[in-house]
Amino acid sequence: MVFDIYTLVEVLWLIIPAYAANGLTPILGLKKGLHPIDGGRRFKGEPLFGPGKTWEGLIFGTIMGGLIGLIEMLAYPYLPFSISPLPLNIVPMSLILGLLLGFGAMFGDLAGSFIKRRLKIPRGRPAPILDQEDFLAGALVFSLLLISLEASWVILLVFVTFVVHILANMIGYILKIKKQLW
Ligand code: CTP
Ligand code: MG
């Protein structure tokens, strides 16, 4: 089964470092004077990535992923996974896996902006599905360096991430961290 509570627990455990990376980085946007990764460079008249993708964001997101991975690793012995009636497939979380998920998320997000600019979608304008799923794809691909993924995880994550991303953006918008609803 894909849409059951057991699979949900397994995928949330795996993906929270990536959610932290992608979800906390917009806080940086409140600061001025960040350094865009593309340095203002353009490709065929459009920005390579745009000013919303900064080195500070890439580094911050990666560190956040690592930090959450480390916290999960330390918390693991105290969590009641063993009370589950079905044995759970909980990936061994670690600092390294967290860093991979965080970096992968930021890499996927960067690739998403690259595609948006090629489609001539300006920075901050919506690109449905791409805006919600780019960081997930990046995080999952990079996680493959360390773990193997179940197909059911990937399917569930595509749905869960879509919903979580939209809800998180609404909260960010209300808190005035995000300027747009997407
Ligand atoms: N951010 C950053 N560096 C990154 C990724 C994100 O500084 N590598 C910050 C920026 O302040 C950005 C905000 O997080 O504006 C929200 O990210 P996102 O919604 O992905 O970027 P957008 O500004 O909407 O730009 P795009 O259209 O390229 O997605
Ligand atoms: Mg955006």
CSV table of C-alpha atoms and ligand atoms in Angstrom, one decimal:
chain,number,residue,atom,x,y,z
A,1,MET,CA,0.0,0.0,0.0
A,2,VAL,CA,1.1,3.5,-0.7
A,3,PHE,CA,-1.5,5.7,1.0
A,4,ASP,CA,-1.3,4.3,4.5
A,5,ILE,CA,0.0,5.6,7.8
A,6,TYR,CA,3.0,3.3,7.9
A,7,THR,CA,4.3,4.5,4.5
A,8,LEU,CA,3.6,8.1,5.6
A,9,VAL,CA,5.7,7.7,8.8
A,10,GLU,CA,8.5,6.2,6.7
A,11,VAL,CA,8.6,9.0,4.1
A,12,LEU,CA,8.2,11.8,6.6
A,13,TRP,CA,11.2,10.4,8.5
A,14,LEU,CA,13.2,10.4,5.3
A,15,ILE,CA,12.2,13.7,3.9
A,16,ILE,CA,12.0,16.1,6.8
A,17,PRO,CA,15.7,17.3,6.3
A,18,ALA,CA,14.8,18.3,2.8
A,19,TYR,CA,11.6,20.1,3.9
A,20,ALA,CA,13.6,22.0,6.5
A,21,ALA,CA,16.1,23.0,3.9
A,22,ASN,CA,13.5,24.2,1.4
A,23,GLY,CA,11.1,25.6,3.9
A,24,LEU,CA,13.5,27.6,6.0
A,25,THR,CA,15.6,29.2,3.3
A,26,PRO,CA,13.0,31.8,2.4
A,27,ILE,CA,13.7,33.4,5.8
A,28,LEU,CA,17.1,34.4,4.3
A,29,GLY,CA,15.2,36.4,1.7
A,30,LEU,CA,14.3,39.0,4.4
A,31,LYS,CA,18.0,39.9,4.4
A,32,LYS,CA,19.5,42.3,1.9
A,33,GLY,CA,23.0,42.0,0.2
A,34,LEU,CA,22.9,38.2,-0.5
A,35,HIS,CA,25.0,36.8,-3.3
A,36,PRO,CA,23.1,35.4,-6.3
A,37,ILE,CA,24.7,32.1,-7.6
A,38,ASP,CA,24.4,33.3,-11.2
A,39,GLY,CA,26.2,36.6,-10.3
A,40,GLY,CA,23.7,38.4,-12.5
A,41,ARG,CA,24.7,36.4,-15.6
A,42,ARG,CA,22.2,35.7,-18.3
A,43,PHE,CA,21.6,33.0,-20.8
A,44,LYS,CA,19.9,34.0,-24.1
A,45,GLY,CA,18.6,37.2,-22.5
A,46,GLU,CA,17.1,35.6,-19.4
A,47,PRO,CA,18.8,35.3,-16.0
A,48,LEU,CA,20.6,32.0,-15.6
A,49,PHE,CA,18.8,31.3,-12.2
A,50,GLY,CA,17.6,34.7,-11.1
A,51,PRO,CA,18.3,36.7,-7.9
A,52,GLY,CA,16.2,34.4,-5.7
A,53,LYS,CA,18.9,31.7,-5.8
A,54,THR,CA,21.8,32.7,-3.6
A,55,TRP,CA,25.0,31.1,-2.3
A,56,GLU,CA,23.8,31.9,1.2
A,57,GLY,CA,20.6,30.0,0.5
A,58,LEU,CA,22.4,27.0,-0.9
A,59,ILE,CA,24.7,26.8,2.2
A,60,PHE,CA,22.0,27.5,4.7
A,61,GLY,CA,19.7,24.9,3.2
A,62,THR,CA,22.4,22.3,3.2
A,63,ILE,CA,23.3,23.0,6.9
A,64,MET,CA,19.7,22.9,7.9
A,65,GLY,CA,19.3,19.5,6.2
A,66,GLY,CA,22.4,18.2,8.1
A,67,LEU,CA,21.2,19.7,11.4
A,68,ILE,CA,17.8,18.0,11.1
A,69,GLY,CA,19.4,14.8,10.0
A,70,LEU,CA,21.6,14.8,13.1
A,71,ILE,CA,18.7,15.6,15.4
A,72,GLU,CA,16.7,12.7,13.9
A,73,MET,CA,19.6,10.4,14.4
A,74,LEU,CA,20.0,11.4,18.0
A,75,ALA,CA,16.2,11.2,18.6
A,76,TYR,CA,15.8,7.8,17.0
A,77,PRO,CA,16.4,5.6,20.1
A,78,TYR,CA,13.7,7.5,22.0
A,79,LEU,CA,11.0,7.3,19.3
A,80,PRO,CA,8.3,4.6,19.5
A,81,PHE,CA,8.6,3.0,16.1
A,82,SER,CA,8.6,-0.4,17.6
A,83,ILE,CA,4.9,-0.1,18.7
A,84,SER,CA,3.9,-0.2,15.1
A,85,PRO,CA,1.8,-3.4,14.3
A,86,LEU,CA,3.6,-3.6,11.0
A,87,PRO,CA,7.4,-3.5,10.9
A,88,LEU,CA,8.5,-0.1,9.6
A,89,ASN,CA,11.3,0.5,7.1
A,90,ILE,CA,12.9,3.5,8.8
A,91,VAL,CA,16.0,4.7,6.9
A,92,PRO,CA,19.1,5.2,9.1
A,93,MET,CA,19.2,9.0,9.4
A,94,SER,CA,22.5,10.7,9.9
A,95,LEU,CA,24.3,14.0,9.5
A,96,ILE,CA,25.6,12.9,6.1
A,97,LEU,CA,22.2,11.8,4.8
A,98,GLY,CA,20.7,15.1,6.1
A,99,LEU,CA,23.4,17.1,4.3
A,100,LEU,CA,22.8,15.1,1.1
A,101,LEU,CA,19.0,15.7,1.4
A,102,GLY,CA,19.5,19.4,2.2
A,103,PHE,CA,22.0,20.0,-0.6
A,104,GLY,CA,19.9,17.9,-3.0
A,105,ALA,CA,16.8,20.0,-2.2
A,106,MET,CA,18.7,23.2,-2.9
A,107,PHE,CA,20.1,21.8,-6.1
A,108,GLY,CA,16.7,20.7,-7.3
A,109,ASP,CA,15.3,24.1,-6.4
A,110,LEU,CA,18.1,25.7,-8.4
A,111,ALA,CA,17.4,23.4,-11.4
A,112,GLY,CA,13.7,24.4,-11.1
A,113,SER,CA,14.6,28.1,-11.3
A,114,PHE,CA,16.9,27.3,-14.3
A,115,ILE,CA,13.9,25.7,-16.1
A,116,LYS,CA,11.6,28.6,-15.1
A,117,ARG,CA,14.0,31.1,-16.6
A,118,ARG,CA,14.3,29.1,-19.8
A,119,LEU,CA,10.5,29.2,-20.0
A,120,LYS,CA,10.7,33.0,-19.5
A,121,ILE,CA,8.9,32.8,-16.1
A,122,PRO,CA,10.2,35.7,-14.0
A,123,ARG,CA,11.6,35.3,-10.5
A,124,GLY,CA,8.9,34.7,-8.0
A,125,ARG,CA,6.1,34.0,-10.6
A,126,PRO,CA,4.4,30.6,-10.3
A,127,ALA,CA,5.3,27.4,-12.2
A,128,PRO,CA,2.8,24.9,-10.9
A,129,ILE,CA,4.2,21.4,-10.1
A,130,LEU,CA,7.7,22.6,-10.8
A,131,ASP,CA,7.6,25.0,-7.8
A,132,GLN,CA,6.3,22.2,-5.5
A,133,GLU,CA,8.3,19.2,-6.8
A,134,ASP,CA,11.8,20.4,-7.9
A,135,PHE,CA,13.4,20.3,-4.5
A,136,LEU,CA,11.9,16.9,-3.8
A,137,ALA,CA,13.4,15.4,-7.0
A,138,GLY,CA,16.8,16.9,-6.1
A,139,ALA,CA,16.7,15.5,-2.6
A,140,LEU,CA,15.6,12.0,-3.6
A,141,VAL,CA,18.3,11.8,-6.3
A,142,PHE,CA,21.1,12.8,-4.0
A,143,SER,CA,19.8,10.5,-1.2
A,144,LEU,CA,20.4,7.6,-3.6
A,145,LEU,CA,24.1,8.0,-3.0
A,146,LEU,CA,23.5,6.6,0.5
A,147,ILE,CA,20.2,4.7,0.6
A,148,SER,CA,17.8,2.9,-1.7
A,149,LEU,CA,14.2,4.2,-2.2
A,150,GLU,CA,11.0,2.2,-2.3
A,151,ALA,CA,8.8,3.1,-5.3
A,152,SER,CA,5.8,3.5,-2.9
A,153,TRP,CA,7.8,6.2,-1.0
A,154,VAL,CA,8.4,8.2,-4.2
A,155,ILE,CA,4.7,8.1,-5.2
A,156,LEU,CA,3.5,9.1,-1.8
A,157,LEU,CA,6.1,11.9,-1.5
A,158,VAL,CA,5.0,13.5,-4.8
A,159,PHE,CA,1.5,13.8,-3.3
A,160,VAL,CA,2.4,14.8,0.2
A,161,THR,CA,5.0,17.3,-0.9
A,162,PHE,CA,2.6,19.0,-3.2
A,163,VAL,CA,0.1,19.6,-0.3
A,164,VAL,CA,2.8,20.4,2.3
A,165,HIS,CA,4.5,22.9,0.0
A,166,ILE,CA,1.3,24.8,-0.6
A,167,LEU,CA,0.3,24.8,3.1
A,168,ALA,CA,3.8,25.9,4.2
A,169,ASN,CA,3.8,28.7,1.6
A,170,MET,CA,0.4,29.9,2.9
A,171,ILE,CA,1.9,30.0,6.4
A,172,GLY,CA,5.0,31.8,5.2
A,173,TYR,CA,2.8,34.3,3.3
A,174,ILE,CA,0.7,35.0,6.4
A,175,LEU,CA,3.9,35.5,8.5
A,176,LYS,CA,5.2,37.8,5.7
A,177,ILE,CA,8.3,35.6,5.1
A,178,LYS,CA,7.1,34.9,1.6
A,179,LYS,CA,6.0,37.7,-0.7
A,180,GLN,CA,3.9,35.4,-3.0
A,181,LEU,CA,1.6,32.6,-2.3
A,182,TRP,CA,3.7,30.0,-4.3
B,1,CTP,N1,16.5,31.5,-1.5
B,1,CTP,C1,17.8,31.8,-1.5
B,1,CTP,N2,18.8,31.0,-2.1
B,1,CTP,C2,18.4,29.8,-2.6
B,1,CTP,C3,17.0,29.4,-2.6
B,1,CTP,C4,16.1,30.3,-2.0
B,1,CTP,O1,18.2,32.9,-1.0
B,1,CTP,N3,19.3,29.0,-3.2
B,1,CTP,C5,15.5,32.4,-0.9
B,1,CTP,C6,15.3,33.7,-1.8
B,1,CTP,O2,15.1,34.8,-0.9
B,1,CTP,C7,14.0,33.3,-2.5
B,1,CTP,C8,13.2,32.5,-1.4
B,1,CTP,O3,14.3,31.8,-0.7
B,1,CTP,O4,13.3,34.4,-2.9
B,1,CTP,C9,12.1,31.6,-1.9
B,1,CTP,O5,12.6,30.7,-2.7
B,1,CTP,P1,11.8,30.3,-4.1
B,1,CTP,O6,10.4,30.4,-3.9
B,1,CTP,O7,12.4,29.0,-4.6
B,1,CTP,O8,12.4,31.4,-5.1
B,1,CTP,P2,11.7,32.6,-5.9
B,1,CTP,O9,12.1,33.9,-5.3
B,1,CTP,O10,10.2,32.4,-6.0
B,1,CTP,O11,12.3,32.5,-7.3
B,1,CTP,P3,12.0,31.4,-8.5
B,1,CTP,O12,11.0,32.0,-9.4
B,1,CTP,O13,13.3,31.2,-9.1
B,1,CTP,O14,11.5,30.1,-7.9
B,2,MG,MG,9.0,30.8,-5.6
